[in-house]
Every structure is written in structure tokens, then in C-alpha cells.
Short mmCIF file of N, CA, C and O in Angstrom, two decimals:
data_model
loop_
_atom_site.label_atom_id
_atom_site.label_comp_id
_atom_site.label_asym_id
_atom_site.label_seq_id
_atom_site.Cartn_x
_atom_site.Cartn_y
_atom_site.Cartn_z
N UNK L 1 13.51 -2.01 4.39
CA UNK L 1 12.86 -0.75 4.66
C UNK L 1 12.87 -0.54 6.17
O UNK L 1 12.77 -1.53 6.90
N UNK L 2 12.98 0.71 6.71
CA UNK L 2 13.64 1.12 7.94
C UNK L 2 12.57 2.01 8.23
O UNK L 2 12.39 2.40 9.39
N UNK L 3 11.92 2.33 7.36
CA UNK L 3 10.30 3.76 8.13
C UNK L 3 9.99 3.59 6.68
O UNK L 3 10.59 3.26 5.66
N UNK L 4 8.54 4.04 7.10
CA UNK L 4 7.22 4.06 6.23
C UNK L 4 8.15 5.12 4.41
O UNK L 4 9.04 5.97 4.34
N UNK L 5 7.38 4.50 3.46
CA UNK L 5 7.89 5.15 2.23
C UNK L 5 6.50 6.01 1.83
O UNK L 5 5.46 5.53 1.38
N UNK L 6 6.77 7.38 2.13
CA UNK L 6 5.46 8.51 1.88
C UNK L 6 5.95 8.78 0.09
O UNK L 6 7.05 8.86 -0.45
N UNK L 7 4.74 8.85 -0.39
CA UNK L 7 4.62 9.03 -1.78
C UNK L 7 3.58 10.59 -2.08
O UNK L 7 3.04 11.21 -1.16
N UNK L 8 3.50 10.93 -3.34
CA UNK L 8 2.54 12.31 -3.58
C UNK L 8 1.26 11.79 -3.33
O UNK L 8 0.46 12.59 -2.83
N UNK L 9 0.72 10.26 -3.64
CA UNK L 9 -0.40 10.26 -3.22
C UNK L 9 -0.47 8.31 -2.60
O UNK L 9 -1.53 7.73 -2.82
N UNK L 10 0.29 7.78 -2.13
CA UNK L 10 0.00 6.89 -1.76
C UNK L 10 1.36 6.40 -0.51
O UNK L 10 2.33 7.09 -0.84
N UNK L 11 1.66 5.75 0.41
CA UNK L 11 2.30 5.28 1.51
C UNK L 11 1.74 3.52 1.60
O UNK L 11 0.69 2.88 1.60
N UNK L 12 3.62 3.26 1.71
CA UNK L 12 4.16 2.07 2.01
C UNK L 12 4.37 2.18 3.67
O UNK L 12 5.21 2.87 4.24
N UNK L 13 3.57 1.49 4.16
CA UNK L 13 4.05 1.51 5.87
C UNK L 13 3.96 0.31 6.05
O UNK L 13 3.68 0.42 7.24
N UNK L 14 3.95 -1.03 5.85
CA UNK L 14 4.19 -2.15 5.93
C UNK L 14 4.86 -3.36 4.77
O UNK L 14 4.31 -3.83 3.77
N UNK L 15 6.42 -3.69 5.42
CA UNK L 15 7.45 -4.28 4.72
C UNK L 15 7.24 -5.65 4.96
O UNK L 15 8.01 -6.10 5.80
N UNK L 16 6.55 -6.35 4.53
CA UNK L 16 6.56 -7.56 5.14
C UNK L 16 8.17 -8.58 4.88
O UNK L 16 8.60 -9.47 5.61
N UNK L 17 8.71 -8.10 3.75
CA UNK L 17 9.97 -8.98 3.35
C UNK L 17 11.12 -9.17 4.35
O UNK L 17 11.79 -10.09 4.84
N UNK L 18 10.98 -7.41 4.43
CA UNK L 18 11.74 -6.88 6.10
C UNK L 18 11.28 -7.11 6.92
O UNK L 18 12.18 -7.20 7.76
N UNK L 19 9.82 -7.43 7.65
CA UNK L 19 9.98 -7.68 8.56
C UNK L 19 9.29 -5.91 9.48
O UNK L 19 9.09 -5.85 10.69
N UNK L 20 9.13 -5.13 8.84
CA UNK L 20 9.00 -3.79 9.20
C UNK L 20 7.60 -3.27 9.30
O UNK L 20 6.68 -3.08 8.50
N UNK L 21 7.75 -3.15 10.24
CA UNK L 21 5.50 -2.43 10.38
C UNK L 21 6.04 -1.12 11.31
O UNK L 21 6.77 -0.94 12.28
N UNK L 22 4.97 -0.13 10.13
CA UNK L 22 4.61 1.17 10.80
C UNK L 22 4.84 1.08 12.33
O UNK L 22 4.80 0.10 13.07
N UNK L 23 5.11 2.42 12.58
CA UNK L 23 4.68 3.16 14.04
C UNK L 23 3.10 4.18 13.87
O UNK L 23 2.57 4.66 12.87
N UNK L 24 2.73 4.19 15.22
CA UNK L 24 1.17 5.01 15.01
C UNK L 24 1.77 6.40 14.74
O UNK L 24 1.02 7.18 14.16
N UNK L 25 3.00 6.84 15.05
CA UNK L 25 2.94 7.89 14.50
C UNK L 25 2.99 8.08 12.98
O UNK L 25 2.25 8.92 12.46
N UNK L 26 3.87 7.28 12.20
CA UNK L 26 3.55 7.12 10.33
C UNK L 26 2.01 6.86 10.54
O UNK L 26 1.40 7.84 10.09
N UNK L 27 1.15 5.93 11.06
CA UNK L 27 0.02 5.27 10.52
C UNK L 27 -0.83 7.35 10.44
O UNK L 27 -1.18 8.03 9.47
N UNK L 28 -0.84 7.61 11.92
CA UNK L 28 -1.64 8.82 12.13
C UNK L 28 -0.88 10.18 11.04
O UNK L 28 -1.19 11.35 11.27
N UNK L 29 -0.11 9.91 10.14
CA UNK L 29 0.82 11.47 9.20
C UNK L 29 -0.17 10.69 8.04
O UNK L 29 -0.75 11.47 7.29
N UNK L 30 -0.38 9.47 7.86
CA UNK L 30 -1.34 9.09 6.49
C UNK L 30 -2.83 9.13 6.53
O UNK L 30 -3.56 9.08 5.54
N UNK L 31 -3.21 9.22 7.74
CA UNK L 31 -4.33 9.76 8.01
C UNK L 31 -4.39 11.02 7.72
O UNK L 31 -5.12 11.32 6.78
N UNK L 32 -3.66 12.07 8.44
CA UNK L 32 -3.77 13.52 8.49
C UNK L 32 -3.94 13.49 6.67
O UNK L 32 -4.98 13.81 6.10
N UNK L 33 -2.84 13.11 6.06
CA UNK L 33 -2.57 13.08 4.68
C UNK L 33 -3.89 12.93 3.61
O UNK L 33 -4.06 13.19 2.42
N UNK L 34 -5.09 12.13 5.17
CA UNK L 34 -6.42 11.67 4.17
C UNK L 34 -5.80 10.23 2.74
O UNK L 34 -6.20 10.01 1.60
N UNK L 35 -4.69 9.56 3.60
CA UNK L 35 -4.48 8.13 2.21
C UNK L 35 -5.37 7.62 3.18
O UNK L 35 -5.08 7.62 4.37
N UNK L 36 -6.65 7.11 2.65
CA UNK L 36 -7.45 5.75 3.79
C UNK L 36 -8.25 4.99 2.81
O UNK L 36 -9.39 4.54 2.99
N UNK L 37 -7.34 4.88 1.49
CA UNK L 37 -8.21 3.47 0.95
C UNK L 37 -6.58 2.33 1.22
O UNK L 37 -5.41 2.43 0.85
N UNK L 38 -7.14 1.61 1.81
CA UNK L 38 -5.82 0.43 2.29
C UNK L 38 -5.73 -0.68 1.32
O UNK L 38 -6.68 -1.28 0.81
N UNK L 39 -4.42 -0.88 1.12
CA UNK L 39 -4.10 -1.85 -0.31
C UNK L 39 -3.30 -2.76 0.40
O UNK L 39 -3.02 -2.62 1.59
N UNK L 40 -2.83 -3.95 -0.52
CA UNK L 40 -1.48 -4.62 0.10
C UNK L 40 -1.21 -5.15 -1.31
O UNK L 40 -2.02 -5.43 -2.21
N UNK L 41 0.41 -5.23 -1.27
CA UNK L 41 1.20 -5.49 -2.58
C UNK L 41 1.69 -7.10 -2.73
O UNK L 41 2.59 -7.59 -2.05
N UNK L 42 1.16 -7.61 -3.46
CA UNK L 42 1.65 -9.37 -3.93
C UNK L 42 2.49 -9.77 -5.03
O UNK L 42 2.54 -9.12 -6.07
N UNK L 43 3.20 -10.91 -4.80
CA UNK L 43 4.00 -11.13 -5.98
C UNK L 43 3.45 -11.98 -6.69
O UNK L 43 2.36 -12.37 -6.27
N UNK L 44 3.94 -12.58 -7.98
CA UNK L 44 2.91 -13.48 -8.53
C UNK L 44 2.83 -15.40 -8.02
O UNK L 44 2.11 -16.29 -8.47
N UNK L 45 4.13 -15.45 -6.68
CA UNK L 45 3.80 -16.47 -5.91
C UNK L 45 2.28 -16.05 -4.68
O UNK L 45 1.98 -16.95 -3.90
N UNK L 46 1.96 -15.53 -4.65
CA UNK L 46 0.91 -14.82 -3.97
C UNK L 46 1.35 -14.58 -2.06
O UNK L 46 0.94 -14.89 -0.94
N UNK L 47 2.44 -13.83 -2.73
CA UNK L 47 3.33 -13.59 -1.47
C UNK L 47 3.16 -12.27 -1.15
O UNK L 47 3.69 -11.46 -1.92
N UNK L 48 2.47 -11.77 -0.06
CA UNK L 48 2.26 -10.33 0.38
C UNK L 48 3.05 -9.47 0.78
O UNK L 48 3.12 -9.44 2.01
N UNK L 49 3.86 -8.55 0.10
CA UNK L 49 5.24 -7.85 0.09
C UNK L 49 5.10 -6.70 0.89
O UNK L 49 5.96 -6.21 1.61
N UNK L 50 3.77 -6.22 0.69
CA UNK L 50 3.97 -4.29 1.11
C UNK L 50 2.34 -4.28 1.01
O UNK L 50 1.57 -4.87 0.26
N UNK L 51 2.08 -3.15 2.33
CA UNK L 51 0.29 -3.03 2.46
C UNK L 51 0.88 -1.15 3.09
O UNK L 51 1.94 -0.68 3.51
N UNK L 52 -0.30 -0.68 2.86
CA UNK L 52 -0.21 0.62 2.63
C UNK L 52 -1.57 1.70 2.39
O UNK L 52 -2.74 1.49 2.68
N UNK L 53 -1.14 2.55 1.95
CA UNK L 53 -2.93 3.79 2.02
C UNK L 53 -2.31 4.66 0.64
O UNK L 53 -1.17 5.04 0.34
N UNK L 54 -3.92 4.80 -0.14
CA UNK L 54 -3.66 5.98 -0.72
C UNK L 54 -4.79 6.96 -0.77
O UNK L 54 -5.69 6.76 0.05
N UNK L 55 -4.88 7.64 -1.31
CA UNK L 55 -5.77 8.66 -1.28
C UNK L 55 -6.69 7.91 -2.42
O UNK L 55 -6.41 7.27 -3.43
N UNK L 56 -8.16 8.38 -1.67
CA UNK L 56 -9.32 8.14 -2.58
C UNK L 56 -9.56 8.50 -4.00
O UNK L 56 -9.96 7.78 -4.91
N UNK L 57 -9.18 9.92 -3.99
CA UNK L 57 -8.94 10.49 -5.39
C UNK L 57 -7.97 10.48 -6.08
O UNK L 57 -7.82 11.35 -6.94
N UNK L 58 -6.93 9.35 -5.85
CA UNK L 58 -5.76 8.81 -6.66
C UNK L 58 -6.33 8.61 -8.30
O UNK L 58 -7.30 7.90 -8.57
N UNK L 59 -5.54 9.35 -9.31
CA UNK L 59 -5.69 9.29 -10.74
C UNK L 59 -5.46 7.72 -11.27
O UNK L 59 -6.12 6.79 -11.74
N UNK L 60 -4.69 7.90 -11.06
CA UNK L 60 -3.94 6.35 -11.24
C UNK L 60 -4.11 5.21 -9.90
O UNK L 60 -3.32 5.45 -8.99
N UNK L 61 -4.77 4.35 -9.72
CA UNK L 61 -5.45 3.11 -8.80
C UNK L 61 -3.68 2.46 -8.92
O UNK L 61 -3.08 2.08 -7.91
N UNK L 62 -3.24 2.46 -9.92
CA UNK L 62 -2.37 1.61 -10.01
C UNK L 62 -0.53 1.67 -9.84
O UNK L 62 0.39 0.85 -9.80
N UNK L 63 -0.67 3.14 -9.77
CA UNK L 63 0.54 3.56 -8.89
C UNK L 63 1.18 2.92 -7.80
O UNK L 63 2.41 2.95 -7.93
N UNK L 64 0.77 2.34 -6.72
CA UNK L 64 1.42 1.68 -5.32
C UNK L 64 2.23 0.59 -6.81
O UNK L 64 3.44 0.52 -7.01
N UNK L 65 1.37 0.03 -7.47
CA UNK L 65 1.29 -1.28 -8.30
C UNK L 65 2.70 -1.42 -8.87
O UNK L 65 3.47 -2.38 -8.89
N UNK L 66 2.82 0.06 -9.43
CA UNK L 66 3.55 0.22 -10.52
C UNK L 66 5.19 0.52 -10.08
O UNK L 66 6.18 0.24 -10.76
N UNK L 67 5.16 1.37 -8.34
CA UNK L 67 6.24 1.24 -7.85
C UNK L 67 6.70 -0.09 -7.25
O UNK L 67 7.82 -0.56 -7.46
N UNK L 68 5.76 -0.69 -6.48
CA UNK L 68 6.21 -2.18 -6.39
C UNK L 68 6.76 -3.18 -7.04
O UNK L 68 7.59 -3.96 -6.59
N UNK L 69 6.13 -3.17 -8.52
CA UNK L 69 6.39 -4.00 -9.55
C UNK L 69 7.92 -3.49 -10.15
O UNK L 69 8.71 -4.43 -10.28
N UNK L 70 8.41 -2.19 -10.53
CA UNK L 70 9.20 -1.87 -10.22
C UNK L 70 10.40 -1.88 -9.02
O UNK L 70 11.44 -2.01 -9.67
N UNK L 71 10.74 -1.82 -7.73
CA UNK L 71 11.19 -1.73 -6.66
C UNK L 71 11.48 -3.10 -6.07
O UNK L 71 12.47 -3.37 -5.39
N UNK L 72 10.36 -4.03 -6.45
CA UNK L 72 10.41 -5.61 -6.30
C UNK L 72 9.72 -6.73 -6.82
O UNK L 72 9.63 -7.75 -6.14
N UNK L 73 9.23 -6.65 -7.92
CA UNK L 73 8.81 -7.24 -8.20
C UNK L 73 7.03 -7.62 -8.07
O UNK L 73 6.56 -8.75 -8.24
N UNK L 74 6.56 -6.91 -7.87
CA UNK L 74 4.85 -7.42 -7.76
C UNK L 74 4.23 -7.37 -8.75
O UNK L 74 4.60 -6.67 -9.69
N UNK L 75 3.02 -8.19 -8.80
CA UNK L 75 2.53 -8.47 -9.83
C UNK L 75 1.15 -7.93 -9.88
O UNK L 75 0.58 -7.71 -10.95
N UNK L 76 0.47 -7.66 -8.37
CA UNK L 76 -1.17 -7.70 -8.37
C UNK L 76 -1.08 -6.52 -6.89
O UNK L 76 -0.13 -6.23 -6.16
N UNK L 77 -2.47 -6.08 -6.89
CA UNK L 77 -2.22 -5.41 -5.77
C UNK L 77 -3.70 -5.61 -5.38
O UNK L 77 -4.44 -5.85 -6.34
N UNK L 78 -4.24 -5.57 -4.26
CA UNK L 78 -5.85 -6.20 -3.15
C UNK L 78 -6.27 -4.63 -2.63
O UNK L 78 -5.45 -3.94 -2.01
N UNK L 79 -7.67 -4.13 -2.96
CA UNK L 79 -7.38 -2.92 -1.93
C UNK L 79 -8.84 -3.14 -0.99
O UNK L 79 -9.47 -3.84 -1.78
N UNK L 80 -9.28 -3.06 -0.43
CA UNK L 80 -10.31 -2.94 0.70
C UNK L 80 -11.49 -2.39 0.15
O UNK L 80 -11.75 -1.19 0.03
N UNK L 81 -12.23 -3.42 -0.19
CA UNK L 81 -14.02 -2.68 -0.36
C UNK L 81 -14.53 -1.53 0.71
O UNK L 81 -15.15 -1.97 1.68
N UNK L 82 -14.42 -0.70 0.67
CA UNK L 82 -15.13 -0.30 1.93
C UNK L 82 -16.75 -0.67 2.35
O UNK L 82 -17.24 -0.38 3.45
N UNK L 83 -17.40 -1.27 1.40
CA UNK L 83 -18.83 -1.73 1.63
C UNK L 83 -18.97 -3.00 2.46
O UNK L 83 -19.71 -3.34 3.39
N UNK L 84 -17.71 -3.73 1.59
CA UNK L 84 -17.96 -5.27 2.73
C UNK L 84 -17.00 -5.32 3.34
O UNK L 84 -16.91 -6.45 3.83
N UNK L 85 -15.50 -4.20 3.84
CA UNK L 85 -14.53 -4.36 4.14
C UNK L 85 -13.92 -5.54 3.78
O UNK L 85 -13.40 -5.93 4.83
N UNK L 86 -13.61 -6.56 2.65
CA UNK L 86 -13.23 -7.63 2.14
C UNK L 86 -11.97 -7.09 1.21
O UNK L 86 -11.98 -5.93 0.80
N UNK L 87 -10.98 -7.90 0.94
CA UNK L 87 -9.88 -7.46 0.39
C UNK L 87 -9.89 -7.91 -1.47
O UNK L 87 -9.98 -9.11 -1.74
N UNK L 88 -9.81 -6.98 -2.53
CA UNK L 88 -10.17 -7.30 -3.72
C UNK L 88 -8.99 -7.09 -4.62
O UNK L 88 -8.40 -6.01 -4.58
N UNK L 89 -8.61 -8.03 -5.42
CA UNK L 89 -7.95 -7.47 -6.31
C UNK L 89 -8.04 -6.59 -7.57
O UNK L 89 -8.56 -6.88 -8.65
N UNK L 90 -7.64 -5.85 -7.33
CA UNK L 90 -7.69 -4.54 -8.31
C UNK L 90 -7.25 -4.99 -9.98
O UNK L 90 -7.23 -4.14 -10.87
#
């Protein structure tokens, strides 16, 4: 991955496989966008593939999930309490 992957309601801006992290300008277009619940994508070695934002009022929680698991393989996805800022699996 070569730049952030914008979705209808969720963004891939960090490739860890590649090696690829956002620029503030992607980080600040997912802001504007309002994605600010932050996830990150795992495989079932508990290997952290892809971290990213989606929108709060996402229908489906499990979309990032479902393209990952698809696209490469993931199995689980962690998204950010906002109460204890702690990372949870979904």
C-alpha cells in the first residue's frame, strides 16, 4: 500500500506489512470525514496488519474486518474505548 485506502465509511492509513504510515494530510481528510473511532486489523498469529478510523455511526462495526479478512487475511479487529482509551477487541 502506497497512500491511505478511503472507504464510504471507514480508512486504512496504516500498512504495517508495507511498512506504510499515513501523512497528516490523509490523517487530517479522515478527520474532516468525522472517521474518529480508531481500530487496528490482526491476523490470527496476533500480527497487527492495518490500523485506521471509521465513523461512529458505522452500520456495520465490522466492515474494516470484513475487507481485511478478505484483502489479507485477518481474523479480529481492536478498536479504542474512548472511556479508558484502551484497545478492545471487537
Amino acid at each position: 500500500m502506497n497512500k491511505a485506502k478511503f472507504f464510504k465509511n471507514f480508512v486504512i492509513l496504516n500498512d504495517f506489512l508495507e511498512g506504510y504510515k499515513c501523512t497528516n494530510e490523509e490523517k487530517n481528510k479522515a478527520k474532516k470525514l468525522k472517521l474518529n473511532i480508531f481500530f487496528e486489523l490482526y491476523d490470527d498469529d496476533d500480527e497487527k496488519y492495518y490500523s485506521g478510523y471509521m465513523h461512529e455511526d458505522i452500520e456495520d462495526e465490522f466492515e474494516p474486518q470484513d475487507w481485511a479478512e478478505y484483502y489479507a487475511g485477518c481474523t479480529y479487529m481492536k478498536i479504542r474505548n474512548k472511556n479508558t482509551n484502551k484497545m478492545e477487541i471487537l
